[in-house]
Amino acid sequence: MAAGSFDALFEDGLREAERLHLRRSVRVFERIAPGRSLHGGRELLNFCSNDYLGLSRHPALAAMACERVRLDGTGATASRLVCGADPFCAGIETRLARAKGTQAALLFSSGWQANAAVLPALLRAFGPSAQVYVDRLVHASLHQGCRAAGIREIRFRHNDLDHLETLLRARAGRPGRRIIVTESVFSMDGDRCDVAALAGLAQRHGAFLYLDEAHATGVLGPDGMGLSGLGGGRVDLAMGTFSKALGGFGAYVAGSRALCDYLINACSGFVHTTALPPAVLGAIDAALDLIPGMRAEREALAAGADALRGALHALGLDTGASSTQIVPVLVGDERRALALSQALEAHGVLVTAIRPPTVPRGTSRLRIALSAAHTRADVDRLLDALSRALETGA
């Protein structure tokens, strides 16, 4: 097949990424079990996955996914505003709202799509003078949502509520409604915000609070349904995903009935997207059955993360402010992060190097994601591989 007429442009971009040690490529790995992958015929311990509770291979999720396919087929066929809401889908939204302590909930195709589509819809309601306060380290999808809305973010220092309050006070006399956008658990740092304090701050300043719960849903908070439950009913919108701890796919937004009804009418990502397919809905439903009863798994995951951080500190490594199942090893230099990742893989352990633009320049890292499926022996193997990689100067 002939090369594209504009390939020279793309090749220039790839060469520049290569020069900066930022080029990426998709490698093929076969997932053989939670916490295990196969590459080139070789089994690797996988510490990259967001499958925090090991539910992606749970037989109950697989069985319910198959049952929904048997009953409803493979595709949703159209958006919900065209073909209507499947009763099973509507039932899941009711369950979600109850679990999140809200009046209503809406399902979306993915967390990225939800954030990138919901924010522009919200900000149209807030008007062109809206003041949007954003933690500087929020996920790219939230920044994209702000860009799509055509607004300028007012960024506050990461998890620094004093700085946020200073910014809010400094603009107290200016026109425009206020919205605060942040995450409960940050995906690259593994730290969490103080949701109770943040909710109180938002209430004092009359600000709408938008909380991304992608990496907390299933793992933290009341019955494992995220940290928004600690906000005393003052989190106005909570977004979360089913593709991480819940082992499936898709996302949700939870909030007031009026908010969700408005999004049904104003959010392009809901209006113009085909509904989630039956198999995905089946897996979501089964995961929601399991999550409340997985307290022991959540406690073991938290204890394992604490022990891992202690062991990494003993090796002289910096894990930042991590307090969750996500444990970064802060390296700084892109090349060293890549070298450590490659050395670990040579020892049979898969840990991805995270580089800009995913993280700020100078903060490249290894991102270790623990799962309840990992054993103590698995973690010991990771630590041994990392120790040996450090000894060889990787």
Short mmCIF file of C-alpha atoms in Angstrom, two decimals:
data_model
loop_
_atom_site.label_atom_id
_atom_site.label_comp_id
_atom_site.label_asym_id
_atom_site.label_seq_id
_atom_site.Cartn_x
_atom_site.Cartn_y
_atom_site.Cartn_z
CA MET A 1 0.00 0.00 0.00
CA ALA A 2 1.31 3.44 -0.91
CA ALA A 3 2.43 5.88 1.78
CA GLY A 4 0.12 8.77 2.61
CA SER A 5 0.70 12.11 0.92
CA PHE A 6 1.17 13.85 4.29
CA ASP A 7 3.29 11.22 6.02
CA ALA A 8 6.33 13.51 6.13
CA LEU A 9 4.46 15.74 8.59
CA PHE A 10 3.67 12.83 10.85
CA GLU A 11 7.20 11.45 10.64
CA ASP A 12 8.58 14.84 11.70
CA GLY A 13 6.37 14.73 14.77
CA LEU A 14 7.48 11.20 15.57
CA ARG A 15 11.16 12.12 15.25
CA GLU A 16 10.67 15.03 17.63
CA ALA A 17 8.96 12.76 20.15
CA GLU A 18 11.86 10.31 19.79
CA ARG A 19 14.39 13.09 20.40
CA LEU A 20 12.61 14.05 23.62
CA HIS A 21 12.30 10.39 24.74
CA LEU A 22 8.52 10.79 24.61
CA ARG A 23 7.59 8.56 21.66
CA ARG A 24 4.99 5.93 22.49
CA SER A 25 3.91 2.76 20.75
CA VAL A 26 1.25 0.14 21.40
CA ARG A 27 2.66 -3.23 22.42
CA VAL A 28 0.64 -6.44 22.40
CA PHE A 29 0.07 -8.12 25.76
CA GLU A 30 -2.32 -10.96 26.46
CA ARG A 31 -4.09 -10.70 29.81
CA ILE A 32 -4.14 -14.19 31.27
CA ALA A 33 -5.36 -13.42 34.82
CA PRO A 34 -5.72 -10.42 37.13
CA GLY A 35 -2.19 -9.16 37.76
CA ARG A 36 -0.72 -11.39 35.03
CA SER A 37 0.09 -10.73 31.36
CA LEU A 38 1.75 -12.68 28.56
CA HIS A 39 4.19 -11.07 26.13
CA GLY A 40 6.27 -12.96 23.59
CA GLY A 41 5.37 -16.25 25.26
CA ARG A 42 6.66 -15.00 28.63
CA GLU A 43 4.48 -14.44 31.69
CA LEU A 44 4.88 -11.07 33.41
CA LEU A 45 3.61 -9.76 36.72
CA ASN A 46 1.42 -6.81 35.77
CA PHE A 47 1.58 -3.76 38.05
CA CYS A 48 0.16 -1.36 35.41
CA SER A 49 -3.51 -2.29 35.39
CA ASN A 50 -6.33 -0.31 37.00
CA ASP A 51 -8.09 -3.60 37.80
CA TYR A 52 -7.78 -2.73 41.49
CA LEU A 53 -10.09 -5.45 42.83
CA GLY A 54 -9.37 -8.11 40.19
CA LEU A 55 -12.96 -8.02 38.94
CA SER A 56 -12.14 -7.96 35.22
CA ARG A 57 -12.00 -11.78 35.21
CA HIS A 58 -14.63 -12.40 37.89
CA PRO A 59 -17.03 -15.18 36.84
CA ALA A 60 -20.09 -13.25 38.04
CA LEU A 61 -19.32 -10.35 35.68
CA ALA A 62 -18.68 -12.72 32.77
CA ALA A 63 -21.86 -14.68 33.47
CA MET A 64 -24.06 -11.58 33.66
CA ALA A 65 -22.47 -10.12 30.51
CA CYS A 66 -23.25 -13.34 28.64
CA GLU A 67 -26.79 -13.42 30.03
CA ARG A 68 -27.51 -9.89 28.81
CA VAL A 69 -26.18 -10.76 25.35
CA ARG A 70 -28.42 -13.82 25.30
CA LEU A 71 -31.44 -11.71 26.23
CA ASP A 72 -30.74 -8.44 24.39
CA GLY A 73 -28.14 -9.11 21.68
CA THR A 74 -24.81 -7.41 21.15
CA GLY A 75 -25.57 -3.76 20.43
CA ALA A 76 -27.66 -0.91 21.83
CA THR A 77 -28.27 0.19 18.18
CA ALA A 78 -28.66 3.95 18.80
CA SER A 79 -28.54 6.74 21.34
CA ARG A 80 -31.05 6.58 24.15
CA LEU A 81 -32.88 9.67 22.91
CA VAL A 82 -33.50 7.93 19.58
CA CYS A 83 -34.42 4.40 20.68
CA GLY A 84 -35.34 5.01 24.31
CA ALA A 85 -33.75 3.69 27.48
CA ASP A 86 -33.40 -0.02 28.03
CA PRO A 87 -35.20 -0.88 31.30
CA PHE A 88 -32.09 -2.69 32.53
CA CYS A 89 -29.97 0.42 31.84
CA ALA A 90 -32.47 2.63 33.66
CA GLY A 91 -32.39 0.25 36.60
CA ILE A 92 -28.61 0.52 36.84
CA GLU A 93 -28.87 4.31 36.96
CA THR A 94 -31.34 4.04 39.82
CA ARG A 95 -28.98 1.71 41.69
CA LEU A 96 -26.07 4.09 41.10
CA ALA A 97 -27.96 7.09 42.39
CA ARG A 98 -28.88 5.18 45.53
CA ALA A 99 -25.29 4.02 46.03
CA LYS A 100 -23.93 7.56 45.55
CA GLY A 101 -26.62 9.17 47.71
CA THR A 102 -27.93 11.36 44.88
CA GLN A 103 -31.30 11.91 43.23
CA ALA A 104 -30.22 10.62 39.83
CA ALA A 105 -27.40 9.22 37.70
CA LEU A 106 -26.58 8.93 33.98
CA LEU A 107 -24.42 6.38 32.18
CA PHE A 108 -21.76 7.47 29.67
CA SER A 109 -19.46 5.59 27.31
CA SER A 110 -16.18 6.38 29.11
CA GLY A 111 -14.70 8.62 31.75
CA TRP A 112 -12.83 10.69 29.16
CA GLN A 113 -15.98 11.18 27.12
CA ALA A 114 -18.02 12.11 30.19
CA ASN A 115 -15.58 14.75 31.43
CA ALA A 116 -14.92 16.20 27.99
CA ALA A 117 -18.64 16.44 27.19
CA VAL A 118 -20.27 17.25 30.54
CA LEU A 119 -18.12 20.28 31.38
CA PRO A 120 -18.99 22.24 28.21
CA ALA A 121 -22.68 21.53 28.83
CA LEU A 122 -22.42 22.67 32.45
CA LEU A 123 -20.53 25.81 31.54
CA ARG A 124 -23.16 26.83 28.99
CA ALA A 125 -25.65 26.86 31.86
CA PHE A 126 -23.21 28.82 34.04
CA GLY A 127 -22.75 31.45 31.33
CA PRO A 128 -19.70 33.05 29.68
CA SER A 129 -18.54 34.81 32.85
CA ALA A 130 -18.21 31.56 34.82
CA GLN A 131 -15.17 31.28 37.08
CA VAL A 132 -13.73 27.75 36.75
CA TYR A 133 -11.23 26.73 39.44
CA VAL A 134 -9.25 23.62 38.45
CA ASP A 135 -6.61 21.61 40.31
CA ARG A 136 -3.56 21.88 38.06
CA LEU A 137 -3.04 18.08 38.02
CA VAL A 138 -6.53 16.96 37.00
CA HIS A 139 -6.95 14.43 34.22
CA ALA A 140 -6.48 15.52 30.60
CA SER A 141 -10.19 14.93 29.92
CA LEU A 142 -11.14 17.65 32.41
CA HIS A 143 -8.74 20.12 30.84
CA GLN A 144 -10.21 19.13 27.46
CA GLY A 145 -13.72 19.83 28.72
CA CYS A 146 -12.67 23.32 29.77
CA ARG A 147 -10.98 23.94 26.41
CA ALA A 148 -14.06 22.74 24.56
CA ALA A 149 -16.13 25.21 26.59
CA GLY A 150 -13.81 28.03 25.52
CA ILE A 151 -13.12 29.19 29.07
CA ARG A 152 -9.88 30.09 30.80
CA GLU A 153 -9.11 27.89 33.79
CA ILE A 154 -8.15 29.43 37.12
CA ARG A 155 -5.69 26.79 38.30
CA PHE A 156 -4.87 26.17 41.94
CA ARG A 157 -1.85 24.33 43.31
CA HIS A 158 -2.35 20.59 43.55
CA ASN A 159 -4.56 19.68 46.51
CA ASP A 160 -3.82 23.07 48.10
CA LEU A 161 -7.19 24.17 49.48
CA ASP A 162 -5.65 27.24 51.10
CA HIS A 163 -4.49 28.41 47.67
CA LEU A 164 -7.93 27.65 46.23
CA GLU A 165 -9.61 29.70 48.94
CA THR A 166 -7.18 32.58 48.34
CA LEU A 167 -8.11 32.57 44.65
CA LEU A 168 -11.82 32.44 45.44
CA ARG A 169 -11.57 35.35 47.87
CA ALA A 170 -9.50 37.43 45.46
CA ARG A 171 -12.31 37.19 42.88
CA ALA A 172 -15.19 37.51 45.31
CA GLY A 173 -16.48 40.75 43.82
CA ARG A 174 -16.31 39.68 40.20
CA PRO A 175 -19.34 38.58 38.19
CA GLY A 176 -19.89 34.96 37.25
CA ARG A 177 -20.95 31.73 38.92
CA ARG A 178 -18.20 29.54 40.35
CA ILE A 179 -17.33 25.92 39.72
CA ILE A 180 -14.52 23.87 41.29
CA VAL A 181 -13.17 20.93 39.28
CA THR A 182 -10.96 18.29 40.87
CA GLU A 183 -10.48 14.56 41.54
CA SER A 184 -10.95 12.53 44.68
CA VAL A 185 -7.96 10.28 43.82
CA PHE A 186 -5.31 11.42 41.36
CA SER A 187 -4.37 8.73 38.88
CA MET A 188 -0.66 9.49 38.50
CA ASP A 189 0.16 10.50 42.09
CA GLY A 190 -2.09 8.16 44.07
CA ASP A 191 -2.97 10.92 46.52
CA ARG A 192 -6.43 12.11 47.45
CA CYS A 193 -8.13 15.38 48.18
CA ASP A 194 -9.85 16.17 51.48
CA VAL A 195 -13.39 15.91 50.14
CA ALA A 196 -15.09 17.00 53.35
CA ALA A 197 -12.96 20.16 53.60
CA LEU A 198 -13.31 20.83 49.87
CA ALA A 199 -17.10 20.49 50.03
CA GLY A 200 -17.25 22.91 52.94
CA LEU A 201 -15.06 25.39 51.08
CA ALA A 202 -17.26 25.16 47.99
CA GLN A 203 -20.37 25.75 50.07
CA ARG A 204 -18.86 28.81 51.80
CA HIS A 205 -18.06 30.39 48.44
CA GLY A 206 -21.25 29.35 46.65
CA ALA A 207 -19.32 27.18 44.19
CA PHE A 208 -20.56 24.14 42.26
CA LEU A 209 -18.30 21.14 43.04
CA TYR A 210 -17.39 18.71 40.23
CA LEU A 211 -15.55 15.63 41.55
CA ASP A 212 -13.91 12.99 39.33
CA GLU A 213 -14.09 9.67 41.20
CA ALA A 214 -12.62 7.40 38.50
CA HIS A 215 -9.87 5.93 40.71
CA ALA A 216 -11.88 5.95 43.94
CA THR A 217 -15.03 4.18 42.74
CA GLY A 218 -15.02 0.63 44.06
CA VAL A 219 -12.01 1.15 46.31
CA LEU A 220 -12.63 3.99 48.78
CA GLY A 221 -15.44 5.64 50.69
CA PRO A 222 -18.74 4.30 52.06
CA ASP A 223 -19.34 0.78 50.72
CA GLY A 224 -16.48 1.40 48.28
CA MET A 225 -18.53 3.82 46.19
CA GLY A 226 -16.06 6.71 46.26
CA LEU A 227 -15.13 9.63 48.46
CA SER A 228 -17.99 11.92 47.43
CA GLY A 229 -19.96 10.28 50.23
CA LEU A 230 -17.69 12.12 52.69
CA GLY A 231 -18.89 15.47 51.37
CA GLY A 232 -22.09 15.53 53.41
CA GLY A 233 -24.30 15.83 50.32
CA ARG A 234 -22.39 18.93 49.13
CA VAL A 235 -20.72 17.37 46.07
CA ASP A 236 -22.86 18.66 43.22
CA LEU A 237 -21.61 16.25 40.54
CA ALA A 238 -19.63 13.04 40.94
CA MET A 239 -18.23 11.31 37.87
CA GLY A 240 -16.85 7.78 38.06
CA THR A 241 -15.97 4.83 35.88
CA PHE A 242 -16.68 1.11 35.66
CA SER A 243 -13.46 0.38 33.75
CA LYS A 244 -11.11 0.34 36.75
CA ALA A 245 -12.00 -1.22 40.10
CA LEU A 246 -15.37 -2.39 38.76
CA GLY A 247 -13.69 -4.46 36.06
CA GLY A 248 -15.85 -3.46 33.10
CA PHE A 249 -16.36 -0.41 30.93
CA GLY A 250 -18.27 2.86 30.86
CA ALA A 251 -18.79 5.79 33.20
CA TYR A 252 -21.43 7.56 35.22
CA VAL A 253 -22.40 11.02 36.41
CA ALA A 254 -24.37 11.31 39.65
CA GLY A 255 -26.14 14.42 40.95
CA SER A 256 -29.53 16.08 41.26
CA ARG A 257 -32.50 15.12 39.10
CA ALA A 258 -32.50 18.57 37.50
CA LEU A 259 -28.79 18.30 36.69
CA CYS A 260 -29.16 14.90 35.01
CA ASP A 261 -32.28 16.01 33.12
CA TYR A 262 -30.36 19.07 31.90
CA LEU A 263 -27.46 16.88 30.70
CA ILE A 264 -29.90 14.64 28.82
CA ASN A 265 -30.87 17.74 26.86
CA ALA A 266 -27.59 19.70 26.67
CA CYS A 267 -24.67 17.26 26.78
CA SER A 268 -23.56 16.38 23.27
CA GLY A 269 -21.67 13.31 24.51
CA PHE A 270 -24.93 11.89 25.82
CA VAL A 271 -27.29 13.09 23.09
CA HIS A 272 -25.22 11.90 20.13
CA THR A 273 -23.61 8.69 21.44
CA THR A 274 -24.91 5.15 21.10
CA ALA A 275 -25.93 3.71 24.46
CA LEU A 276 -23.75 1.15 26.25
CA PRO A 277 -24.23 -2.38 24.86
CA PRO A 278 -25.98 -5.14 26.82
CA ALA A 279 -22.83 -7.09 27.73
CA VAL A 280 -21.27 -3.98 29.29
CA LEU A 281 -24.45 -3.27 31.26
CA GLY A 282 -24.48 -6.84 32.53
CA ALA A 283 -20.91 -6.55 33.82
CA ILE A 284 -21.72 -3.23 35.53
CA ASP A 285 -24.75 -4.73 37.24
CA ALA A 286 -22.79 -7.72 38.54
CA ALA A 287 -19.98 -5.49 39.82
CA LEU A 288 -22.47 -3.31 41.70
CA ASP A 289 -23.74 -6.48 43.38
CA LEU A 290 -20.22 -7.41 44.52
CA ILE A 291 -18.67 -4.08 45.57
CA PRO A 292 -20.51 -3.54 48.88
CA GLY A 293 -19.35 -6.95 50.13
CA MET A 294 -15.67 -6.51 49.22
CA ARG A 295 -14.59 -4.69 52.37
CA ALA A 296 -11.91 -7.30 53.15
CA GLU A 297 -10.39 -6.90 49.67
CA ARG A 298 -10.36 -3.12 50.03
CA GLU A 299 -8.68 -3.33 53.44
CA ALA A 300 -6.06 -5.78 52.14
CA LEU A 301 -5.39 -3.50 49.15
CA ALA A 302 -4.86 -0.49 51.42
CA ALA A 303 -2.59 -2.45 53.76
CA GLY A 304 -0.57 -3.75 50.81
CA ALA A 305 -0.10 -0.24 49.47
CA ASP A 306 1.09 0.99 52.88
CA ALA A 307 3.61 -1.86 53.09
CA LEU A 308 4.82 -1.21 49.54
CA ARG A 309 5.39 2.48 50.26
CA GLY A 310 7.38 1.57 53.36
CA ALA A 311 9.57 -0.85 51.40
CA LEU A 312 10.14 1.66 48.60
CA HIS A 313 11.16 4.33 51.12
CA ALA A 314 13.64 1.85 52.61
CA LEU A 315 15.20 1.63 49.13
CA GLY A 316 15.56 5.42 49.15
CA LEU A 317 12.75 5.96 46.64
CA ASP A 318 10.22 8.80 46.63
CA THR A 319 6.53 7.88 46.43
CA GLY A 320 5.27 11.46 46.74
CA ALA A 321 2.01 11.95 48.62
CA SER A 322 0.54 8.59 47.60
CA SER A 323 -2.02 7.24 50.08
CA THR A 324 -3.95 4.81 47.86
CA GLN A 325 -3.47 1.72 45.70
CA ILE A 326 -1.59 3.89 43.16
CA VAL A 327 2.07 4.16 44.21
CA PRO A 328 4.39 6.23 42.00
CA VAL A 329 8.17 5.95 42.11
CA LEU A 330 9.24 9.47 41.23
CA VAL A 331 12.30 9.46 38.98
CA GLY A 332 12.30 12.85 37.22
CA ASP A 333 14.22 12.13 34.03
CA GLU A 334 12.35 10.51 31.13
CA ARG A 335 15.30 8.35 30.09
CA ARG A 336 15.84 6.97 33.58
CA ALA A 337 12.16 6.17 33.98
CA LEU A 338 12.25 4.24 30.69
CA ALA A 339 15.45 2.44 31.69
CA LEU A 340 13.97 1.33 35.02
CA SER A 341 10.78 0.13 33.33
CA GLN A 342 12.81 -1.89 30.82
CA ALA A 343 15.00 -3.37 33.58
CA LEU A 344 11.92 -4.45 35.53
CA GLU A 345 10.44 -6.11 32.46
CA ALA A 346 13.69 -8.01 31.98
CA HIS A 347 13.07 -9.41 35.48
CA GLY A 348 9.50 -10.37 34.58
CA VAL A 349 7.69 -7.39 36.09
CA LEU A 350 5.58 -4.96 34.07
CA VAL A 351 5.53 -1.36 35.35
CA THR A 352 5.03 1.42 32.81
CA ALA A 353 7.15 4.57 32.72
CA ILE A 354 4.88 7.62 32.81
CA ARG A 355 6.29 10.66 31.01
CA PRO A 356 5.14 14.10 29.85
CA PRO A 357 2.63 15.23 28.80
CA THR A 358 0.80 12.78 31.06
CA VAL A 359 2.76 14.22 34.00
CA PRO A 360 4.57 17.58 34.25
CA ARG A 361 8.06 17.78 32.79
CA GLY A 362 10.71 16.72 35.28
CA THR A 363 8.37 14.37 37.15
CA SER A 364 8.60 11.18 35.05
CA ARG A 365 7.92 8.13 37.14
CA LEU A 366 7.11 4.47 37.42
CA ARG A 367 3.40 4.10 38.21
CA ILE A 368 2.78 1.01 40.34
CA ALA A 369 -0.89 0.05 40.50
CA LEU A 370 -1.70 -2.58 43.10
CA SER A 371 -4.58 -5.01 42.80
CA ALA A 372 -6.30 -7.18 45.36
CA ALA A 373 -5.23 -10.01 43.05
CA HIS A 374 -1.55 -9.39 43.86
CA THR A 375 -0.09 -11.61 46.58
CA ARG A 376 2.61 -10.71 49.09
CA ALA A 377 4.97 -12.87 47.01
CA ASP A 378 4.10 -10.79 43.93
CA VAL A 379 4.99 -7.57 45.73
CA ASP A 380 8.22 -9.09 47.05
CA ARG A 381 9.14 -10.04 43.50
CA LEU A 382 8.47 -6.48 42.35
CA LEU A 383 10.68 -5.08 45.12
CA ASP A 384 13.47 -7.56 44.38
CA ALA A 385 13.37 -6.69 40.67
CA LEU A 386 13.44 -2.98 41.45
CA SER A 387 16.33 -3.39 43.88
CA ARG A 388 18.34 -5.27 41.28
CA ALA A 389 17.53 -2.67 38.62
CA LEU A 390 18.80 0.07 40.92
CA GLU A 391 22.00 -1.87 41.68
CA THR A 392 22.80 -2.14 37.97
CA GLY A 393 22.38 1.62 37.54
CA ALA A 394 19.17 1.55 35.50
#
